[in-house]
Short mmCIF file of C-alpha atoms in Angstrom, two decimals:
data_model
loop_
_atom_site.label_atom_id
_atom_site.label_comp_id
_atom_site.label_asym_id
_atom_site.label_seq_id
_atom_site.Cartn_x
_atom_site.Cartn_y
_atom_site.Cartn_z
CA MET R 18 21.05 -12.70 18.50
CA ARG R 19 23.80 -10.00 17.12
CA ARG R 20 23.53 -6.26 16.43
CA LEU R 21 24.75 -5.49 12.87
CA THR R 22 24.84 -2.36 10.80
CA ALA R 23 24.17 -2.89 7.18
CA ALA R 24 25.05 -1.01 3.95
CA LEU R 25 22.85 2.18 2.77
CA LEU R 26 23.00 1.61 -0.81
CA ALA R 27 20.30 -0.17 -1.71
CA LEU R 28 17.98 2.31 0.56
CA LEU R 29 19.55 5.18 -1.09
CA LEU R 30 18.90 4.00 -4.40
CA LEU R 31 15.09 3.15 -3.47
CA ALA R 32 14.83 6.41 -2.01
CA GLY R 33 16.40 8.09 -4.98
CA CYS R 34 18.69 10.78 -3.20
CA GLY R 35 20.93 13.11 -5.16
CA SER R 36 23.45 15.47 -4.57
CA GLN R 37 22.41 18.76 -3.48
CA GLY R 38 25.35 21.20 -4.62
CA GLU R 39 27.14 23.07 -1.60
CA ILE R 40 25.91 25.82 0.31
CA GLU R 41 28.51 28.65 0.38
CA GLN R 42 29.59 30.21 3.82
CA GLU R 43 28.31 33.38 3.39
CA GLU R 44 24.73 32.37 2.58
CA LEU R 45 24.15 31.51 6.37
CA ASP R 46 23.85 34.02 8.76
CA TRP R 47 24.43 31.85 12.20
CA GLY R 48 23.81 34.73 14.42
CA ALA R 49 20.12 35.13 13.24
CA TYR R 50 19.70 31.52 14.51
CA GLN R 51 21.59 31.68 17.90
CA GLU R 52 18.74 32.97 19.88
CA GLU R 53 16.28 30.14 18.75
CA LEU R 54 18.87 27.17 19.79
CA PRO R 55 17.45 25.50 22.72
CA GLU R 56 19.97 25.14 25.79
CA GLU R 57 21.70 21.74 25.85
CA GLU R 58 20.09 19.29 28.50
CA PRO R 59 22.42 16.49 30.23
CA SER R 60 22.74 13.62 28.15
CA GLN R 61 20.02 10.73 28.72
CA GLU R 62 19.98 6.98 27.56
CA PRO R 63 17.66 6.92 24.88
CA SER R 64 14.44 5.42 24.85
CA PRO R 65 14.29 2.05 23.30
CA TYR R 66 12.62 1.52 19.96
CA ARG R 67 9.08 0.36 20.32
CA PRO R 68 6.41 0.04 17.57
CA SER R 69 2.79 0.49 18.04
CA ALA R 70 2.03 -2.28 16.10
CA PHE R 71 3.97 -5.70 14.99
CA THR R 72 3.59 -5.66 11.35
CA LEU R 73 4.89 -7.95 8.73
CA ALA R 74 5.14 -7.22 4.84
CA TYR R 75 3.44 -9.30 2.16
CA HIS R 76 1.75 -8.93 -1.34
CA LYS R 77 -1.97 -8.63 -1.08
CA ASP R 78 -2.86 -9.36 -4.47
CA HIS R 79 -0.75 -13.01 -4.46
CA THR R 80 -2.29 -16.13 -2.96
CA LEU R 81 -1.09 -17.12 0.36
CA ASP R 82 -1.81 -20.73 -0.15
CA PRO R 83 1.61 -22.22 1.09
CA ILE R 84 1.61 -24.80 -1.59
CA THR R 85 1.53 -22.32 -4.40
CA CYS R 86 2.79 -19.13 -2.91
CA GLY R 87 6.58 -17.85 -3.59
CA GLU R 88 9.39 -17.98 -1.11
CA GLY R 89 9.93 -14.98 1.40
CA ILE R 90 7.40 -12.60 2.77
CA GLN R 91 4.39 -14.99 1.65
CA GLN R 92 6.03 -18.20 3.53
CA ASP R 93 6.58 -16.25 6.49
CA VAL R 94 2.81 -14.79 6.67
CA ALA R 95 1.53 -18.40 5.48
CA ALA R 96 3.50 -19.84 8.36
CA LEU R 97 1.07 -18.26 11.36
CA LEU R 98 -2.20 -19.44 8.93
CA TYR R 99 -1.38 -22.86 8.64
CA GLU R 100 0.12 -26.07 10.05
CA PRO R 101 2.05 -29.36 8.76
CA LEU R 102 1.78 -33.06 9.82
CA PHE R 103 5.35 -32.34 11.48
CA ARG R 104 7.68 -29.64 11.86
CA LEU R 105 11.20 -29.76 11.74
CA ASN R 106 13.06 -28.79 15.19
CA PRO R 107 16.69 -26.78 14.62
CA ALA R 108 18.39 -30.25 14.55
CA PHE R 109 16.16 -31.11 11.75
CA GLU R 110 14.38 -33.97 13.51
CA PRO R 111 10.66 -34.33 12.58
CA GLU R 112 8.04 -32.97 15.82
CA PRO R 113 4.38 -34.05 15.37
CA VAL R 114 2.19 -31.30 15.16
CA LEU R 115 -1.07 -32.45 13.10
CA CYS R 116 0.10 -35.96 13.07
CA GLU R 117 -0.50 -38.20 16.30
CA SER R 118 1.16 -41.24 15.38
CA TRP R 119 2.52 -43.02 12.40
CA GLU R 120 3.34 -46.93 11.59
CA TRP R 121 5.07 -48.68 8.61
CA ASP R 122 4.44 -51.93 7.37
CA GLU R 123 7.14 -54.88 6.99
CA SER R 124 8.39 -53.84 3.61
CA GLY R 125 8.87 -50.04 4.48
CA LEU R 126 6.81 -49.03 1.22
CA ILE R 127 3.43 -47.90 3.41
CA CYS R 128 3.41 -45.73 5.91
CA THR R 129 -0.04 -45.06 7.84
CA LEU R 130 -0.65 -41.62 9.64
CA THR R 131 -3.13 -41.38 12.27
CA LEU R 132 -4.30 -37.78 12.96
CA ARG R 133 -4.91 -35.71 16.29
CA GLN R 134 -8.40 -35.75 17.02
CA ASP R 135 -8.58 -32.46 18.65
CA ALA R 136 -7.02 -30.47 15.61
CA LEU R 137 -9.47 -27.96 13.97
CA PHE R 138 -9.86 -25.37 11.19
CA GLN R 139 -9.92 -21.83 11.71
CA GLY R 140 -14.02 -21.66 12.14
CA GLY R 141 -14.38 -24.86 13.98
CA ALA R 142 -14.28 -27.87 11.11
CA SER R 143 -12.24 -30.67 12.34
CA LEU R 144 -9.24 -31.91 10.75
CA THR R 145 -9.95 -34.89 8.50
CA ALA R 146 -7.58 -37.57 6.21
CA LYS R 147 -9.36 -35.97 3.16
CA ASP R 148 -7.98 -32.66 3.89
CA VAL R 149 -4.47 -34.22 4.59
CA ALA R 150 -4.57 -36.49 1.33
CA GLU R 151 -5.79 -33.87 -0.96
CA THR R 152 -3.05 -31.26 0.53
CA LEU R 153 -0.34 -33.55 -0.25
CA GLN R 154 -1.24 -34.69 -3.76
CA ARG R 155 -0.91 -30.64 -4.48
CA ALA R 156 2.27 -30.81 -2.86
CA ALA R 157 3.37 -33.73 -4.89
CA ALA R 158 2.30 -31.85 -8.16
CA SER R 159 3.72 -28.50 -7.26
CA GLU R 160 6.92 -26.74 -8.05
CA ARG R 161 7.98 -26.20 -4.45
CA TYR R 162 7.50 -29.54 -3.27
CA ALA R 163 7.45 -32.33 -6.18
CA TYR R 164 11.13 -33.16 -5.92
CA ARG R 165 10.82 -33.86 -2.00
CA LEU R 166 7.95 -36.05 -2.66
CA ARG R 167 9.23 -37.60 -5.87
CA ASN R 168 9.35 -41.04 -4.18
CA VAL R 169 5.74 -41.20 -3.29
CA SER R 170 3.67 -43.22 -5.05
CA SER R 171 0.03 -42.15 -3.77
CA VAL R 172 -1.42 -40.74 -0.90
CA ALA R 173 -4.93 -41.62 0.01
CA ALA R 174 -7.33 -41.41 2.88
CA ASN R 175 -8.54 -44.96 4.69
CA ARG R 176 -12.07 -45.98 6.11
CA ALA R 177 -10.47 -45.54 9.66
CA GLY R 178 -9.75 -41.50 9.08
CA GLN R 179 -5.92 -42.29 8.47
CA VAL R 180 -3.83 -40.88 5.72
CA VAL R 181 -1.94 -43.80 3.83
CA ILE R 182 1.21 -43.07 1.96
CA THR R 183 2.60 -45.82 -0.52
CA LEU R 184 6.35 -45.25 -1.49
CA LEU R 185 8.45 -46.50 -4.37
CA GLU R 186 11.04 -47.58 -2.10
CA PRO R 187 11.58 -47.87 1.89
CA ASN R 188 12.49 -44.20 3.48
CA TRP R 189 12.12 -44.58 7.19
CA SER R 190 12.76 -40.81 7.53
CA LEU R 191 9.53 -39.78 5.64
CA PRO R 192 8.08 -37.69 8.27
CA ALA R 193 11.32 -35.15 7.90
CA LEU R 194 9.71 -34.60 4.22
CA LEU R 195 6.29 -33.75 5.66
CA ASP R 196 6.75 -30.74 7.09
CA ILE R 197 4.13 -29.47 4.72
CA PRO R 198 1.57 -27.11 5.73
CA ILE R 199 -2.20 -28.47 5.31
CA VAL R 200 -5.24 -26.67 3.71
CA LYS R 201 -8.75 -27.59 4.59
CA SER R 202 -10.26 -29.42 1.38
CA GLY R 203 -11.87 -27.13 -1.28
CA THR R 204 -10.38 -23.89 -0.19
CA ALA R 205 -7.16 -24.12 -2.12
CA ASP R 206 -8.51 -22.11 -5.05
CA GLN R 207 -9.12 -19.31 -2.19
CA LEU R 208 -6.51 -15.92 -2.10
CA VAL R 209 -6.29 -17.11 1.73
CA PRO R 210 -7.27 -20.84 2.29
CA VAL R 211 -8.44 -22.00 5.38
CA GLY R 212 -5.93 -23.44 8.04
CA THR R 213 -5.25 -24.85 11.60
CA GLY R 214 -2.80 -21.82 12.72
CA PRO R 215 -3.07 -19.65 15.32
CA TYR R 216 -3.93 -16.40 13.43
CA LEU R 217 -6.90 -15.76 11.20
CA PHE R 218 -6.65 -13.38 8.33
CA VAL R 219 -8.99 -10.44 8.50
CA SER R 220 -9.57 -7.74 5.85
CA GLU R 221 -11.85 -4.90 6.87
CA ASN R 222 -12.01 -1.19 5.94
CA GLY R 223 -9.53 -1.44 3.69
CA ALA R 224 -6.74 -2.96 6.02
CA GLU R 225 -5.42 -6.54 6.24
CA TYR R 226 -4.37 -8.13 9.60
CA LEU R 227 -3.55 -11.26 11.58
CA ALA R 228 -5.93 -11.96 14.49
CA ALA R 229 -5.08 -14.37 17.04
CA ASP R 230 -7.89 -17.39 16.95
CA PRO R 231 -9.71 -17.90 20.13
CA GLY R 232 -10.62 -21.39 18.85
CA TRP R 233 -6.88 -22.41 18.02
CA TRP R 234 -6.98 -26.20 19.20
CA GLN R 235 -3.30 -25.81 20.54
CA GLN R 236 -4.92 -23.38 23.23
CA LYS R 237 -0.48 -21.91 23.71
CA LYS R 238 0.12 -18.13 24.43
CA LEU R 239 0.58 -16.06 21.79
CA PRO R 240 2.72 -13.11 21.99
CA VAL R 241 0.42 -10.63 20.29
CA GLU R 242 -3.33 -10.48 19.56
CA LYS R 243 -3.00 -8.47 16.27
CA ILE R 244 -0.15 -8.67 13.63
CA SER R 245 -0.68 -5.99 11.07
CA LEU R 246 0.00 -6.51 7.54
CA ILE R 247 1.77 -3.86 5.14
CA HIS R 248 1.76 -4.50 1.21
CA ALA R 249 5.03 -4.98 -0.40
CA LYS R 250 4.77 -5.38 -3.92
CA ASP R 251 8.28 -6.97 -4.48
CA ARG R 252 11.22 -8.08 -2.40
CA ALA R 253 13.13 -4.88 -2.69
CA THR R 254 10.05 -3.00 -1.24
CA ALA R 255 9.70 -5.46 1.58
CA MET R 256 13.55 -4.91 2.56
CA TYR R 257 12.79 -1.10 2.31
CA LEU R 258 9.92 -1.41 4.53
CA PHE R 259 11.75 -2.80 7.21
CA SER R 260 14.55 -0.37 6.99
CA SER R 261 12.34 2.20 7.31
CA HIS R 262 10.30 0.70 10.86
CA ARG R 263 7.13 0.06 8.54
CA ALA R 264 7.67 -3.72 9.18
CA GLU R 265 9.36 -5.40 12.24
CA LEU R 266 10.29 -8.90 10.64
CA LEU R 267 12.22 -10.35 7.60
CA THR R 268 13.60 -13.49 6.66
CA VAL R 269 16.41 -13.04 4.30
CA ASP R 270 19.09 -15.08 2.22
CA PRO R 271 22.16 -13.19 3.51
CA THR R 272 24.45 -14.34 0.15
CA ASP R 273 21.96 -11.79 -1.73
CA ASP R 274 19.84 -9.90 0.39
CA LEU R 275 21.33 -8.69 3.54
CA THR R 276 23.55 -5.60 1.95
CA ALA R 277 20.53 -4.06 0.61
CA VAL R 278 18.90 -3.85 4.34
CA ALA R 279 19.76 -0.55 5.72
CA GLY R 280 19.79 0.78 9.78
CA GLN R 281 20.41 -1.78 12.84
CA TYR R 282 18.95 -4.66 13.45
CA GLU R 283 19.12 -7.96 15.38
CA THR R 284 19.67 -11.25 13.78
CA ALA R 285 18.95 -14.88 14.36
CA TYR R 286 20.19 -17.26 12.07
CA GLN R 287 18.15 -19.62 10.66
CA PRO R 288 19.55 -23.37 9.62
CA THR R 289 19.02 -24.46 6.01
CA THR R 290 19.83 -27.79 3.69
CA VAL R 291 21.64 -25.54 1.63
CA LEU R 292 24.95 -27.38 0.96
CA GLN R 293 27.76 -25.13 -0.42
CA PHE R 294 30.68 -27.51 -1.58
CA ILE R 295 33.70 -27.64 -4.04
CA GLY R 296 33.08 -30.05 -7.23
CA PHE R 297 35.50 -31.95 -8.87
CA ASN R 298 35.77 -33.14 -12.23
CA ALA R 299 36.06 -36.66 -11.53
CA ALA R 300 36.09 -37.99 -15.11
CA LYS R 301 39.41 -36.34 -16.37
CA GLY R 302 42.47 -34.79 -15.38
CA VAL R 303 44.14 -34.71 -12.26
CA PHE R 304 41.02 -34.78 -10.08
CA ALA R 305 40.13 -38.44 -11.52
CA SER R 306 42.57 -39.36 -8.42
CA ALA R 307 40.77 -40.00 -5.09
CA GLU R 308 43.95 -39.62 -3.46
CA VAL R 309 44.26 -35.85 -5.01
CA ARG R 310 40.53 -34.94 -4.40
CA SER R 311 40.90 -36.02 -0.80
CA ALA R 312 43.81 -34.32 0.05
CA PHE R 313 42.57 -31.14 -1.78
CA SER R 314 39.25 -31.43 0.44
CA ARG R 315 41.33 -31.53 3.71
CA ALA R 316 43.42 -28.59 2.83
CA ILE R 317 40.27 -26.51 2.65
CA PRO R 318 40.27 -23.85 5.83
CA ARG R 319 36.34 -24.38 6.37
CA GLN R 320 36.27 -22.81 9.61
CA THR R 321 37.81 -19.71 8.68
CA LEU R 322 35.98 -19.42 5.56
CA ALA R 323 32.44 -19.94 7.68
CA GLU R 324 33.07 -17.79 10.57
CA VAL R 325 35.41 -14.66 9.16
CA GLN R 326 34.96 -14.65 5.59
CA MET R 327 31.16 -15.38 5.95
CA ALA R 328 30.64 -13.37 9.11
CA GLY R 329 28.96 -16.65 10.63
CA LEU R 330 26.35 -17.15 7.73
CA GLY R 331 27.48 -20.55 6.96
CA THR R 332 28.37 -23.90 9.41
CA ALA R 333 31.14 -25.42 8.26
CA ALA R 334 30.82 -28.98 7.43
CA GLN R 335 33.17 -31.74 6.28
CA PHE R 336 30.40 -34.04 5.11
CA PRO R 337 27.00 -33.41 3.40
CA ILE R 338 24.84 -33.48 6.19
CA SER R 339 24.23 -30.91 8.61
CA PRO R 340 26.62 -30.52 11.73
CA LEU R 341 23.17 -29.85 13.68
CA SER R 342 21.80 -33.15 12.75
CA PRO R 343 21.92 -36.04 15.41
CA LEU R 344 23.02 -38.06 12.06
CA TYR R 345 26.47 -35.84 11.59
CA PRO R 346 29.37 -38.31 12.08
CA ALA R 347 31.52 -35.63 14.15
CA ALA R 348 33.60 -38.51 15.45
CA LEU R 349 35.24 -38.79 11.75
CA GLU R 350 35.98 -34.97 11.21
CA MET R 351 39.63 -34.72 10.35
CA VAL R 352 41.59 -32.43 12.34
CA TYR R 353 42.61 -29.15 10.15
CA ASN R 354 46.31 -28.60 10.02
CA ARG R 355 47.21 -26.15 7.74
CA ASP R 356 50.75 -26.80 7.53
CA GLU R 357 50.22 -30.39 7.17
CA SER R 358 47.35 -30.19 4.38
CA LEU R 359 49.33 -27.85 2.03
CA ALA R 360 52.24 -30.20 2.52
CA ALA R 361 50.56 -33.28 1.63
CA LEU R 362 48.49 -31.54 -1.21
CA ALA R 363 52.05 -29.94 -2.71
CA ALA R 364 53.30 -33.95 -2.67
CA LEU R 365 50.56 -34.61 -4.78
CA ALA R 366 50.71 -31.43 -7.43
CA VAL R 367 51.28 -32.96 -11.05
CA PRO R 368 54.92 -32.17 -12.12
CA PRO R 369 55.59 -29.58 -15.16
CA ALA R 370 56.26 -30.86 -18.00
CA GLU R 371 59.30 -30.50 -20.05
CA THR R 372 59.66 -29.02 -23.76
CA GLU R 373 60.98 -30.79 -26.19
CA GLU R 374 63.22 -28.34 -27.87
CA ALA R 375 64.60 -26.20 -24.63
CA GLY R 376 64.43 -29.00 -22.27
CA GLU R 377 63.02 -26.37 -19.66
CA ALA R 378 60.34 -26.95 -17.23
CA GLU R 379 57.11 -25.05 -18.20
CA SER R 380 55.01 -23.03 -16.12
CA PRO R 381 52.44 -25.32 -14.65
CA SER R 382 48.76 -24.87 -16.37
CA SER R 383 46.13 -23.47 -14.66
CA LEU R 384 43.10 -25.26 -12.61
CA VAL R 385 39.83 -23.79 -13.67
CA LEU R 386 37.57 -23.40 -10.53
CA LEU R 387 34.22 -22.08 -11.96
CA VAL R 388 31.75 -19.89 -10.08
CA ASN R 389 28.26 -18.06 -10.56
CA GLU R 390 29.21 -14.41 -10.95
CA GLU R 391 26.01 -13.24 -9.90
CA ASP R 392 26.62 -14.27 -6.24
CA ALA R 393 28.66 -12.10 -4.27
CA PHE R 394 29.25 -14.37 -1.84
CA ARG R 395 30.32 -17.61 -3.41
CA MET R 396 32.69 -15.50 -5.74
CA THR R 397 34.31 -14.39 -2.34
CA SER R 398 34.52 -17.83 -1.15
CA ALA R 399 35.58 -19.20 -4.44
CA ARG R 400 38.91 -16.53 -4.35
CA PHE R 401 39.25 -17.49 -0.44
CA ILE R 402 39.42 -21.09 -1.26
CA ALA R 403 41.78 -20.63 -4.45
CA ASP R 404 44.25 -18.25 -2.37
CA SER R 405 44.41 -20.34 0.66
CA LEU R 406 45.56 -23.43 -1.58
CA SER R 407 48.06 -21.38 -3.45
CA PRO R 408 51.29 -22.20 -1.52
CA ALA R 409 50.74 -25.70 -2.21
CA GLY R 410 53.36 -26.83 -4.74
CA SER R 411 52.72 -26.18 -8.11
CA TRP R 412 49.19 -25.85 -7.48
CA LYS R 413 47.57 -22.92 -9.17
CA ILE R 414 43.79 -22.10 -9.32
CA GLU R 415 42.49 -19.69 -11.79
CA VAL R 416 38.84 -18.50 -10.77
CA ARG R 417 36.50 -18.13 -13.36
CA ALA R 418 32.98 -16.51 -13.01
CA LEU R 419 30.61 -17.05 -15.23
CA PRO R 420 26.92 -15.81 -15.77
CA TRP R 421 24.37 -18.38 -14.47
CA GLU R 422 23.62 -19.84 -18.08
CA GLU R 423 27.03 -20.21 -18.91
CA TYR R 424 27.88 -21.83 -15.50
CA LEU R 425 24.84 -24.50 -16.07
CA THR R 426 26.40 -25.21 -19.40
CA ALA R 427 30.22 -25.41 -18.75
CA LEU R 428 28.75 -27.76 -15.79
CA ALA R 429 26.85 -30.15 -18.03
CA GLU R 430 29.80 -30.07 -20.26
CA GLY R 431 32.36 -30.92 -18.20
CA ALA R 432 34.22 -27.73 -18.78
CA PHE R 433 36.24 -27.55 -15.86
CA ASP R 434 38.48 -28.94 -13.09
CA LEU R 435 36.67 -27.66 -10.04
CA TYR R 436 33.85 -25.62 -9.46
CA PHE R 437 31.98 -24.03 -6.11
CA GLY R 438 28.44 -25.57 -6.18
CA GLU R 439 25.31 -25.00 -3.99
CA VAL R 440 22.26 -27.37 -3.42
CA ARG R 441 19.29 -27.54 -1.44
CA LEU R 442 19.15 -31.19 0.07
CA THR R 443 16.02 -32.97 1.42
CA ALA R 444 15.92 -33.21 5.12
CA ASP R 445 16.31 -36.79 5.15
CA TRP R 446 19.84 -36.44 3.63
CA ASP R 447 19.28 -38.42 0.64
CA LEU R 448 22.57 -37.68 -1.27
CA ARG R 449 22.16 -40.12 -4.56
CA ASP R 450 21.23 -37.36 -6.86
CA LEU R 451 24.51 -35.27 -5.63
CA LEU R 452 26.87 -38.30 -5.44
CA GLY R 453 25.63 -41.23 -7.28
CA THR R 454 26.50 -42.69 -10.41
CA GLY R 455 24.42 -40.69 -13.16
CA GLY R 456 22.91 -38.29 -10.49
CA PRO R 457 21.29 -35.24 -11.84
CA VAL R 458 23.17 -33.04 -10.04
CA ASN R 459 26.40 -34.85 -10.33
CA TYR R 460 28.27 -32.62 -12.57
CA GLY R 461 31.77 -34.08 -11.92
CA GLY R 462 30.82 -37.19 -13.57
CA TYR R 463 32.08 -39.16 -10.10
CA SER R 464 31.22 -43.18 -10.47
CA ASP R 465 31.74 -45.78 -7.61
CA GLU R 466 29.73 -48.91 -6.84
CA THR R 467 30.92 -49.14 -3.57
CA THR R 468 29.73 -45.67 -3.16
CA ASP R 469 26.63 -46.32 -4.67
CA ALA R 470 25.75 -49.10 -2.69
CA LEU R 471 26.38 -47.10 0.65
CA LEU R 472 24.29 -44.41 -0.69
CA GLN R 473 21.66 -46.48 -1.25
CA GLY R 474 22.04 -48.15 2.13
CA PHE R 475 21.81 -44.96 4.14
CA ALA R 476 18.67 -43.42 1.91
CA THR R 477 16.51 -46.65 2.26
CA GLY R 478 18.03 -48.81 5.28
CA VAL R 479 16.74 -48.85 8.79
CA ASP R 480 20.08 -48.28 10.57
CA ARG R 481 20.68 -44.59 9.73
CA GLU R 482 23.11 -44.09 12.44
CA GLY R 483 25.26 -47.00 11.49
CA ASN R 484 24.87 -46.49 7.54
CA VAL R 485 26.06 -43.19 7.94
CA ARG R 486 29.22 -44.04 9.65
CA LEU R 487 30.14 -46.31 6.75
CA LEU R 488 29.14 -43.89 4.44
CA ALA R 489 31.14 -41.05 5.54
CA SER R 490 34.24 -43.16 6.11
CA ARG R 491 33.84 -43.82 2.05
CA LEU R 492 33.20 -40.49 1.46
CA LEU R 493 36.62 -39.03 3.60
CA GLU R 494 38.49 -41.73 1.12
CA GLU R 495 36.78 -40.88 -2.16
CA ALA R 496 35.78 -37.02 -1.96
CA PRO R 497 33.40 -37.02 -4.46
CA ILE R 498 33.19 -33.64 -3.34
CA ALA R 499 34.87 -31.27 -0.63
CA PRO R 500 31.42 -29.73 1.46
CA VAL R 501 32.20 -26.47 2.76
CA CYS R 502 29.42 -25.39 4.60
CA PHE R 503 25.53 -25.06 5.38
CA LYS R 504 24.11 -21.60 4.58
CA ASN R 505 21.86 -19.79 6.93
CA TYR R 506 19.27 -17.51 6.25
CA THR R 507 18.86 -14.56 8.38
CA VAL R 508 15.67 -13.33 10.59
CA LEU R 509 15.85 -9.76 11.04
CA THR R 510 14.26 -7.85 13.80
CA HIS R 511 14.78 -4.50 15.25
CA PRO R 512 16.70 -4.16 18.28
CA GLY R 513 14.71 -4.99 21.57
CA VAL R 514 11.36 -5.59 19.56
CA VAL R 515 11.44 -9.42 19.66
CA GLU R 516 12.74 -11.89 22.67
CA GLY R 517 12.53 -15.40 22.28
CA LEU R 518 13.28 -15.69 18.30
CA SER R 519 14.81 -19.28 17.73
CA PRO R 520 13.98 -20.02 14.06
CA ALA R 521 13.85 -23.81 12.85
CA PRO R 522 14.58 -25.11 9.34
CA SER R 523 11.55 -23.62 7.14
CA TRP R 524 9.64 -22.05 10.09
CA THR R 525 10.71 -18.53 11.34
CA PHE R 526 8.35 -18.88 14.13
CA TYR R 527 9.22 -21.82 15.93
CA GLN R 528 8.39 -22.15 19.66
CA LEU R 529 6.26 -18.79 19.43
CA GLU R 530 4.46 -19.27 22.43
CA LEU R 531 8.00 -18.36 23.94
CA TRP R 532 8.41 -15.27 22.33
CA ASN R 533 7.65 -11.68 23.70
CA ILE R 534 7.27 -8.73 21.68
CA HIS R 535 7.49 -5.20 22.79
CA LEU R 536 5.28 -2.45 21.93
CA SER R 537 4.69 0.90 22.61
CA GLU R 538 1.78 1.69 24.84
#
């Protein structure tokens, strides 16, 4: 973990600080205070900060149902109450939790999951296929999970107590999509539904907290027996509570939250499937050429952008698959050489047109790079890329920042040459909606039959490693987009309080049994 000091601006605004005015020198009689000053003691190492309790922020009036509660603090608390069929490890590989085994039929359309027989809900009731089926059915209709489960035709419990999932088309990577917390059937309408997780939600004497469940079926060591909860009405309040040492852990999207957190803290990076990229208008103009798109993509200094400009908050990527995944085709990456890349790009620059009257060369027209003005990190990244490529011959890139709605309208209308985009991919790395012909987020209008076939084969085929190599080779040639990096979320803790923190995608408390939490005695 790394220790950082963030800006105090948001905390000052929350605290309502104002100027106090200057005190004139003659108003103070320093002599009157001299006898009361204590004698200077030898300097000593300050005692490490130790809270009396490990505390998390949450909204006490909002549901903790993991299917319907929002991102952020509610999900962090819910992650200690509920468990999924599978959990993604830091390499985005699914690890079984409530699922013991699974098998496919010959068509690849029906997956049958066998549940663990020893898995118990809080209170001692056994986990059943009905519980799982009901949760997944609600998830498929929910705002949070509907997109990832769009290929699911039905979910049902069979007579053998198994869960049967029927798909519209094969997807051998289905387990990577099933890190969905399971809730006991019939309790979803409660403010705190019943789960199988390591902690129980307790409310007594006007206070709420999480207590280690002595009957937790996994029986693993937990770092603390009790986790206190403190009410936060919104995101800004949660950040203030953390800054003022009233909460001990906070997960943030660093591109819009980090500057609002004050004080010293330690950070652990949480990998995500959120891809940041440069999109091309492949339907018209200079970027209708695959050769130009590919040269532009190779000229982007991704590593510098991720490590320096983003201070490690992004993981550089040449392909739209996280480099942390074993599927990432690292062997196909192009070695970056600034001079060679800029020279190749300059050679493809469109020559200035000649005016009919004067016969003089006109200045080259600007290429427009759209970016959303509300995202300071994306604006900084877009400008860095534009500045980095400006020495490439007659290329001139104008970064145009627009409000969100105007930005989306411009993308939908194709009113751009380039745009800085961000998309959350699913953990099975299905790229058809982003890169396929007519894909709903294929704003650049890229269309290629060969690429479409390779995208389909990668999404539905059995040989994932072989198919990803074929697809990656095609993407290097065609460059329908220029991947830049995958965003990392940041888990903040106070210095020296938590040891062993190693967040996984969608789960801050990965390997919780290995944590050490240091409290005051």
